[in-house]
mmCIF file of C-alpha atoms in Angstrom:
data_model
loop_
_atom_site.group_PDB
_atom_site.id
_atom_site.type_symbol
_atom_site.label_atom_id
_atom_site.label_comp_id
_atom_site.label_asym_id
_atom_site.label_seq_id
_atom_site.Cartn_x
_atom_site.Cartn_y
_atom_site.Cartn_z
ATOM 1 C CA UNK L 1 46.163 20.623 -3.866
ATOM 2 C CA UNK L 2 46.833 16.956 -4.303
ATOM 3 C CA UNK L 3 45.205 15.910 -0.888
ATOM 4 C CA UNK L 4 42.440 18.037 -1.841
ATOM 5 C CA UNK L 5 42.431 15.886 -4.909
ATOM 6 C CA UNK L 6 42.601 12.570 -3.458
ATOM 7 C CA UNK L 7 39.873 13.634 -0.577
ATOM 8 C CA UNK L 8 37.502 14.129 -3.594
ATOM 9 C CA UNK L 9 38.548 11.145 -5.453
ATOM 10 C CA UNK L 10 37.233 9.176 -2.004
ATOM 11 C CA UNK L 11 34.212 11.144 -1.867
ATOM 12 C CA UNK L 12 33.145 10.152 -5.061
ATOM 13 C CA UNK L 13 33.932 6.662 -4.878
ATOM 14 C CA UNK L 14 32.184 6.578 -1.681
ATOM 15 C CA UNK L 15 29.165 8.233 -3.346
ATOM 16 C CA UNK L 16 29.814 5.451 -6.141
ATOM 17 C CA UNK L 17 29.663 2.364 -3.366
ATOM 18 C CA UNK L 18 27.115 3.394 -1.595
ATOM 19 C CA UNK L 19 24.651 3.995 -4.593
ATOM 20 C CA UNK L 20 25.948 0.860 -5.898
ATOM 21 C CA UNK L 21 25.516 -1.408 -2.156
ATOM 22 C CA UNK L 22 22.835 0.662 -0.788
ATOM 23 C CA UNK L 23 21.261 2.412 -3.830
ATOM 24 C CA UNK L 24 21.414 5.571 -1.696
ATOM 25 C CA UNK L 25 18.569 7.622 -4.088
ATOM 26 C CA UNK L 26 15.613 5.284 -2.886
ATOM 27 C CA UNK L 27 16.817 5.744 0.874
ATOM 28 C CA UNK L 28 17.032 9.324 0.290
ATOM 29 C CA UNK L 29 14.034 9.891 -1.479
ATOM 30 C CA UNK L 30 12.371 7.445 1.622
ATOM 31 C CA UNK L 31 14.107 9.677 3.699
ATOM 32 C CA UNK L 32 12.477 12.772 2.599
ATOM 33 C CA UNK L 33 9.105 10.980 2.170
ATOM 34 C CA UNK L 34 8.823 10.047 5.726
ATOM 35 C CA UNK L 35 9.471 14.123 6.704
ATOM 36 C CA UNK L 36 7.536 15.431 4.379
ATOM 37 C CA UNK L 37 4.309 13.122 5.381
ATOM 38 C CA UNK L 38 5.171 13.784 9.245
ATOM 39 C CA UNK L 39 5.857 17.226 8.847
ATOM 40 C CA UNK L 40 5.010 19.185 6.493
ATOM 41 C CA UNK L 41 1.599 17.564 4.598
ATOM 42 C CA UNK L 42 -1.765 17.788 6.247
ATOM 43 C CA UNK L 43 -3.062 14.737 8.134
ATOM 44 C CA UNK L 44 -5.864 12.555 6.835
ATOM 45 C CA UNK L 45 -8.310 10.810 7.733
ATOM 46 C CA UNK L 46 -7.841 6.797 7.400
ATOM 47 C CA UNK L 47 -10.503 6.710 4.339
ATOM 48 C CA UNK L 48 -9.360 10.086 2.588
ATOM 49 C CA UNK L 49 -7.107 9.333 -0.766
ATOM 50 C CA UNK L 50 -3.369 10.522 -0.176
ATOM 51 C CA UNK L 51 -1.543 11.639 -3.076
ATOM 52 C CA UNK L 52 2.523 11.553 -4.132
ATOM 53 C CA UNK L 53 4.480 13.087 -6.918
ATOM 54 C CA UNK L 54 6.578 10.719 -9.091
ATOM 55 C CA UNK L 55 8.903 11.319 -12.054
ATOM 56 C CA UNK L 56 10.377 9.112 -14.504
ATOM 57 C CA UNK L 57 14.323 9.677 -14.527
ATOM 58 C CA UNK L 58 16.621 7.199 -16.244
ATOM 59 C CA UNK L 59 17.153 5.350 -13.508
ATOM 60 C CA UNK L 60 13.828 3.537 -13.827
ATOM 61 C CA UNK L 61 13.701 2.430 -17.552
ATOM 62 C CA UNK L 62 13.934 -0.667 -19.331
ATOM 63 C CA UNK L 63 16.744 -1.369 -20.936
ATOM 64 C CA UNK L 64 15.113 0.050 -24.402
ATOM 65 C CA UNK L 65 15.128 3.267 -22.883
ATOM 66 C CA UNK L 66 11.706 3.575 -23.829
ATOM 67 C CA UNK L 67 9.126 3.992 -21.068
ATOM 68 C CA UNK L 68 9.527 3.105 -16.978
ATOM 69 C CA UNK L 69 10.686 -0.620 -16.567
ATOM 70 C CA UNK L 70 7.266 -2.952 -14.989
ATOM 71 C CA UNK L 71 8.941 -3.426 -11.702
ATOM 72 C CA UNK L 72 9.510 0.574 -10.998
ATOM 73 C CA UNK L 73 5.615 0.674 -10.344
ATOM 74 C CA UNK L 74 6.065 -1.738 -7.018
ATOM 75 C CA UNK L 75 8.763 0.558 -5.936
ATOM 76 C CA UNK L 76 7.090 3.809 -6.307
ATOM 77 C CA UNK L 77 3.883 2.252 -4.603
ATOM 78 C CA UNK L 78 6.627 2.111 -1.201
ATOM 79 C CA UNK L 79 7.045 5.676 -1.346
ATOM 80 C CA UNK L 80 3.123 5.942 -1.569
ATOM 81 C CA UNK L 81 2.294 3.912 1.057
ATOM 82 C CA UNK L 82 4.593 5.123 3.631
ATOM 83 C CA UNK L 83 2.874 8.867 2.739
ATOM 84 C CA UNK L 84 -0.280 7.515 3.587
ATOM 85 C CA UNK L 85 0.868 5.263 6.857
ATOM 86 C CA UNK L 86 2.003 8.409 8.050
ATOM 87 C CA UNK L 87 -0.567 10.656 7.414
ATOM 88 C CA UNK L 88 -3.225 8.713 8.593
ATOM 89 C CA UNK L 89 -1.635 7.509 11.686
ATOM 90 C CA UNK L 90 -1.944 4.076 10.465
ATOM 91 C CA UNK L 91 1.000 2.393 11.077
ATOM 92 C CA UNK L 92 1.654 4.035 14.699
ATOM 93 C CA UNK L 93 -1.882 2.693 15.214
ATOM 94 C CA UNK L 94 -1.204 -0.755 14.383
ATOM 95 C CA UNK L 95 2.482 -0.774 16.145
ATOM 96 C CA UNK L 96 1.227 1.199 19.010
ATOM 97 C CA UNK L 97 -1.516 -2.122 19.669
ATOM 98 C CA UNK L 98 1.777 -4.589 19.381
ATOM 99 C CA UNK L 99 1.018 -5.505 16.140
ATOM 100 C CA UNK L 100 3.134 -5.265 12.685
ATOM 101 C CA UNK L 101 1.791 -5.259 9.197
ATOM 102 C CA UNK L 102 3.964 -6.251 6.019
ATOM 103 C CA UNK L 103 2.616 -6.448 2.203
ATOM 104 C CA UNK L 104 0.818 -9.865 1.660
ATOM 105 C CA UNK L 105 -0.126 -10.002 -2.296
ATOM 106 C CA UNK L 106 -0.071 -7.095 -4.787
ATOM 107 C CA UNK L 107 -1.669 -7.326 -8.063
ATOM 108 C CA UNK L 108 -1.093 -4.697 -11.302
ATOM 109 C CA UNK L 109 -2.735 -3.876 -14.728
ATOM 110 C CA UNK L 110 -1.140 -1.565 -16.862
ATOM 111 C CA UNK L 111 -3.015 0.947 -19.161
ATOM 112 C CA UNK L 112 -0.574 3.184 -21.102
ATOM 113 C CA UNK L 113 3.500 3.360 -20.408
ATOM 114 C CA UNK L 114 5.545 6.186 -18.645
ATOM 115 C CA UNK L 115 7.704 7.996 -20.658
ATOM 116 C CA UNK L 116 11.283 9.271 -19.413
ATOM 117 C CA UNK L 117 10.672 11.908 -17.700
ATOM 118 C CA UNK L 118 7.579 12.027 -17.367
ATOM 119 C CA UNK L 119 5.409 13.036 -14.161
ATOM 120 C CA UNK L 120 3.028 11.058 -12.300
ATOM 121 C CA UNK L 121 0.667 11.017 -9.224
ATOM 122 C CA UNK L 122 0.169 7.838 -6.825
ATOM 123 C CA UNK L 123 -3.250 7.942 -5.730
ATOM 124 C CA UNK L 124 -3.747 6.176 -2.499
ATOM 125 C CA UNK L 125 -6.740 4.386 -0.822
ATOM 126 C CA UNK L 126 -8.418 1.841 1.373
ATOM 127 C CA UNK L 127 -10.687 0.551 -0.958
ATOM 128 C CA UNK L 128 -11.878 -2.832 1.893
ATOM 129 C CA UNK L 129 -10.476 -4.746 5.068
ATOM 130 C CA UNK L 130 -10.775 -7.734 7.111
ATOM 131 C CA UNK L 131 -10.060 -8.917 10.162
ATOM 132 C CA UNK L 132 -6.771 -9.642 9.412
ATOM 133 C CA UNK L 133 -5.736 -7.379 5.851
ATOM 134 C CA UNK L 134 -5.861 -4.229 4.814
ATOM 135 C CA UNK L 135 -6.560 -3.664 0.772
ATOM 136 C CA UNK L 136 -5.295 -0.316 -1.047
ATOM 137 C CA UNK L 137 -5.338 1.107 -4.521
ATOM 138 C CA UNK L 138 -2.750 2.677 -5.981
ATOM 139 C CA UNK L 139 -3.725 4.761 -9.213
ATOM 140 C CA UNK L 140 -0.865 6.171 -11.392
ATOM 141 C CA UNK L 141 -2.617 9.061 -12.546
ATOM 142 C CA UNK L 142 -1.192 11.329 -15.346
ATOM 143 C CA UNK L 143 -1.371 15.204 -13.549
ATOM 144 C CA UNK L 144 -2.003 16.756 -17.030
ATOM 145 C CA UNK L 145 -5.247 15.162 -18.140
ATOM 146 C CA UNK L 146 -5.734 12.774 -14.954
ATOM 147 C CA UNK L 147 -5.189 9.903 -17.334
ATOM 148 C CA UNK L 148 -4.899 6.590 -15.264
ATOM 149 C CA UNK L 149 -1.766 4.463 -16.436
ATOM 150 C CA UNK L 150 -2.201 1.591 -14.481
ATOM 151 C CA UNK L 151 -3.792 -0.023 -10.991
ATOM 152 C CA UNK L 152 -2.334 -1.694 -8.388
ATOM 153 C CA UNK L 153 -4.454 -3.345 -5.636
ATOM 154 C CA UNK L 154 -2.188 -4.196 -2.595
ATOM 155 C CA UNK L 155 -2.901 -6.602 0.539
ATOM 156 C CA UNK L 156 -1.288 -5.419 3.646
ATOM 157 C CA UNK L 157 -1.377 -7.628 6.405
ATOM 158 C CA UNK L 158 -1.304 -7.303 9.882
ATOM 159 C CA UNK L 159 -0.321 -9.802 12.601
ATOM 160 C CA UNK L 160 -0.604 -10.359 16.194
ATOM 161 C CA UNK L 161 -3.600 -7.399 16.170
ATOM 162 C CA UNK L 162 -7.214 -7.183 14.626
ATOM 163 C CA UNK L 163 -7.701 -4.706 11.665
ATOM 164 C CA UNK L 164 -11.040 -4.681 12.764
ATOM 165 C CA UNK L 165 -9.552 -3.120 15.966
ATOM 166 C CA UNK L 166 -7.566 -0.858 14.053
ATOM 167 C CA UNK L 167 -10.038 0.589 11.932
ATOM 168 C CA UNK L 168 -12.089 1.190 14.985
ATOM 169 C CA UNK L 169 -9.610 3.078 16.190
ATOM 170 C CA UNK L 170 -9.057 5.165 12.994
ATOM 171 C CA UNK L 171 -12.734 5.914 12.383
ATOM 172 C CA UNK L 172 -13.841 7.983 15.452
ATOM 173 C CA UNK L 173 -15.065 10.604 12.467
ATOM 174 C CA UNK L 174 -16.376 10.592 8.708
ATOM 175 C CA UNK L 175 -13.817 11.532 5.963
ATOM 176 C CA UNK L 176 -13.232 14.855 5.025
ATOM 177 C CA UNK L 177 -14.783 14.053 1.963
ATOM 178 C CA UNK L 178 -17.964 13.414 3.214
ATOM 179 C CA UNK L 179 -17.127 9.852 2.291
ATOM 180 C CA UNK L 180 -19.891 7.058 3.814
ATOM 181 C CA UNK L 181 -19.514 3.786 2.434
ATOM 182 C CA UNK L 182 -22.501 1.926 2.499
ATOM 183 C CA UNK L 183 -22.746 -1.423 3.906
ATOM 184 C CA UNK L 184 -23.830 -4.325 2.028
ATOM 185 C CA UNK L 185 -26.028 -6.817 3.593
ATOM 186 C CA UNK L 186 -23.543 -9.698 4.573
ATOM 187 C CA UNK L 187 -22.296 -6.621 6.180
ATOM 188 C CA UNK L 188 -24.524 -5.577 8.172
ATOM 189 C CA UNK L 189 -25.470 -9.379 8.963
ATOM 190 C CA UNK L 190 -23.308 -10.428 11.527
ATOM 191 C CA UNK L 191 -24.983 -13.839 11.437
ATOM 192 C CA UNK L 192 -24.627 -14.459 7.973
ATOM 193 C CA UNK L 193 -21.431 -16.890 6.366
ATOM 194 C CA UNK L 194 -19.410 -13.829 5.260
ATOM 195 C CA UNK L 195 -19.281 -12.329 8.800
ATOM 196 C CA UNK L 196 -18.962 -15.783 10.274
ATOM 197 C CA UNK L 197 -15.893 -16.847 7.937
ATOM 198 C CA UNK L 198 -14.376 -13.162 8.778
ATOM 199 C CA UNK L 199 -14.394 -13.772 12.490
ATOM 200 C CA UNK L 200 -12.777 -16.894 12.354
ATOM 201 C CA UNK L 201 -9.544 -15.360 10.463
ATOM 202 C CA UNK L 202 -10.553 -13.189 7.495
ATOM 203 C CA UNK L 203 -10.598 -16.457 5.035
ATOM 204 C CA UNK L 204 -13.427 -15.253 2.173
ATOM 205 C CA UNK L 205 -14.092 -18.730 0.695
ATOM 206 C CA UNK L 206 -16.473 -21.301 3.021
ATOM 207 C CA UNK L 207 -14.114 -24.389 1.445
ATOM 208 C CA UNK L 208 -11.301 -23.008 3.034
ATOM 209 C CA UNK L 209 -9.612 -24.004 6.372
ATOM 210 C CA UNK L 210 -10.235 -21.417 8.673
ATOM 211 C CA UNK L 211 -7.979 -22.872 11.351
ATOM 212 C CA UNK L 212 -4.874 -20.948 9.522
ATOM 213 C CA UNK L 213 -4.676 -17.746 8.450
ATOM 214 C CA UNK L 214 -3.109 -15.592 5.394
ATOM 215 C CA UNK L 215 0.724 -17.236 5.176
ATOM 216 C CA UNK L 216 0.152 -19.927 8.302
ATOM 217 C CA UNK L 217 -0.548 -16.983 11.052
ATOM 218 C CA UNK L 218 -3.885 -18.664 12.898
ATOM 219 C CA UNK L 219 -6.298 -16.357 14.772
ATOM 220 C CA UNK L 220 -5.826 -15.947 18.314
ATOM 221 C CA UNK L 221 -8.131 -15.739 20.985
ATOM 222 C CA UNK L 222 -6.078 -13.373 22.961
ATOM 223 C CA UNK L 223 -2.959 -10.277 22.752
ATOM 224 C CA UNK L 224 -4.661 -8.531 20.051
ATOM 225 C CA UNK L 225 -7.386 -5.764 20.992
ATOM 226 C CA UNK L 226 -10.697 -5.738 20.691
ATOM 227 C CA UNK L 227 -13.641 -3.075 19.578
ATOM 228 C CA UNK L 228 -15.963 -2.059 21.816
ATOM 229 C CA UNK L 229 -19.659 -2.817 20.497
ATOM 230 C CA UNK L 230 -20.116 0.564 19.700
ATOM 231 C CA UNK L 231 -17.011 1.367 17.788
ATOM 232 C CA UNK L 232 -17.205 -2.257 16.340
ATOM 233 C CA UNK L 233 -21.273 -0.673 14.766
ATOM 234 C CA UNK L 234 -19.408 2.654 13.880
ATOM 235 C CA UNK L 235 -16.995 0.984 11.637
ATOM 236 C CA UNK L 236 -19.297 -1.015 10.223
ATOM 237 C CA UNK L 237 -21.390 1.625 8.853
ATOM 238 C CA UNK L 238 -18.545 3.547 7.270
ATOM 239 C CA UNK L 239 -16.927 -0.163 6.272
ATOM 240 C CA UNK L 240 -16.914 -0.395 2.299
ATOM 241 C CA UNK L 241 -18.468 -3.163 0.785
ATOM 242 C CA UNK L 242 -16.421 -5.695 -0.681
ATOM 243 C CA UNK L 243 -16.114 -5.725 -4.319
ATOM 244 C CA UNK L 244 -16.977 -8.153 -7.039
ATOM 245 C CA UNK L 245 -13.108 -8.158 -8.576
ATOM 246 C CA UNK L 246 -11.437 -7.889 -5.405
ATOM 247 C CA UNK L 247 -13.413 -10.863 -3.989
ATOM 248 C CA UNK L 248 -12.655 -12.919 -6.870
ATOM 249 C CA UNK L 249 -8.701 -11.799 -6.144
ATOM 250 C CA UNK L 250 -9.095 -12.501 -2.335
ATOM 251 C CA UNK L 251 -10.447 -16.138 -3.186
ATOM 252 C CA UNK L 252 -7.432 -16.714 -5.176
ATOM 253 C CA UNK L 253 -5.063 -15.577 -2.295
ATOM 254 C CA UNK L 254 -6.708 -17.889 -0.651
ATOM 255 C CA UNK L 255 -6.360 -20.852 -2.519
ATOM 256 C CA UNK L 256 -3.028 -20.206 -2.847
ATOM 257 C CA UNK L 257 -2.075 -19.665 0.842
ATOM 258 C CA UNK L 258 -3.778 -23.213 1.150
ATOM 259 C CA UNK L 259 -1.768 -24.987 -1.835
ATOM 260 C CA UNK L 260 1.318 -23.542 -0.342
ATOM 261 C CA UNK L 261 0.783 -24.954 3.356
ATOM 262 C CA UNK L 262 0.020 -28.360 2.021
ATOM 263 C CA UNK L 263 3.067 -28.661 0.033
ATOM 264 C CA UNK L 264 2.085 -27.888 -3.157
#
């Protein structure tokens, strides 16, 4: 009876460690996200909106006990996007070309707090791209009333492959939905400045030096493929147009990318 004791006094402590070290719950919960999005959800198509359950425990208030501490939000958004990476095919796409994407810039308003215990739905979606970045909102959406408590707008980026490629890839079909974006005319232009400055690495803002990419990665010429010129069309007519905010947001991004390289 005392081993017995002793064996559970170690497994608890072990328990203890590890949630301490490793905070075993998120890897868990990542864990389970991962098999549940490979297995057992539906698969969508790359311009669909993806959708994960949340809860508020105590784990993930402020220290006033009061509503979900500001930084939770950026944590639940990695369960989110690994639901949608997987169910879209995304990131097997991207990895499967020899490229890798990572999160670039993220940006959050908040509405209305999360109580304790409280549930919530992450609603996921491409919202624009670029040759070289991906851009999703996140919506934390009350289930009850569909009450929005905040937005997150998230810049993945993608190195030593074209998202342009990627996306043509991804968009042999139109959404479920019915979804068809319609493309504006600096779009549909490839002649025009926008096109011009996104074929030369993605940079939105003329001023810019287009020699050197999002965080010093500068466009290559080769290793990364290429759409063909009619998949390159077809993604261009379901490509949404880019808008006014996140423009304003991408400018910024750039600015700062530029600041940062030159020592500022």
């Amino acid at each position: 009876m005392e081993q017995l004791c002793y064996l559970a006094l170690c497994v608890l402590l072990a328990i203890v460690v590890l949630y301490g070290l490793l905070e075993l719950h998120y890897f868990l919960r990542m864990c389970l996200c991962v098999l549940l999005a490979r297995f057992v959800k539906r698969r969508c198509h790359i311009l669909d909106a993806t959708t994960v359950n949340g809860l508020c425990l105590t784990n993930d208030v402020d220290t006033l006990l009061y509503h979900m501490n500001n930084a939770r939000y950026f944590r639940e958004l990695d369960f989110a996007r690994v639901d949608f990476y997987e169910r879209t095919n995304l990131y097997r796409t991207i990895t499967g070309m020899g490229g890798s994407v990572f999160q670039g810039a993220a940006t959050i308003r908040y509405r209305r707090f999360i109580r304790p215990f409280h549930r919530f739905n992450i609603v996921s979606r491409i919202i624009y791209w670029d040759e070289q970045s991906l851009f999703m909102e996140h919506r934390f959406v009350r289930p009850s009333d569909k009450f929005v408590h905040c937005i997150a707008i998230c810049r993945q980026r993608v190195i030593d492959v074209s998202m342009e490629a990627v996306m043509a890839e991804l968009l042999p079909r139109t959404s479920s939905n019915g979804f068809r974006a319609t493309a504006s005319p600096s779009l549909a232009a490839p002649t025009t400045a926008a096109s011009a400055t996104s074929a030369a690495g993605g940079i939105s803002n003329p001023a810019m030096d287009t020699s050197l990419a999002e965080n010093g990665h500068g466009t290559t010429s080769g290793g990364s493929a290429t759409p063909t010129a009619a998949a390159a069309a077809h993604c261009l007519k379901l490509k949404p147009s880019l808008p006014p905010e996140l423009s304003k947001w991408i400018e910024y991004n750039d600015m700062s990318s530029k600041n940062l390289r030159s020592g500022c």
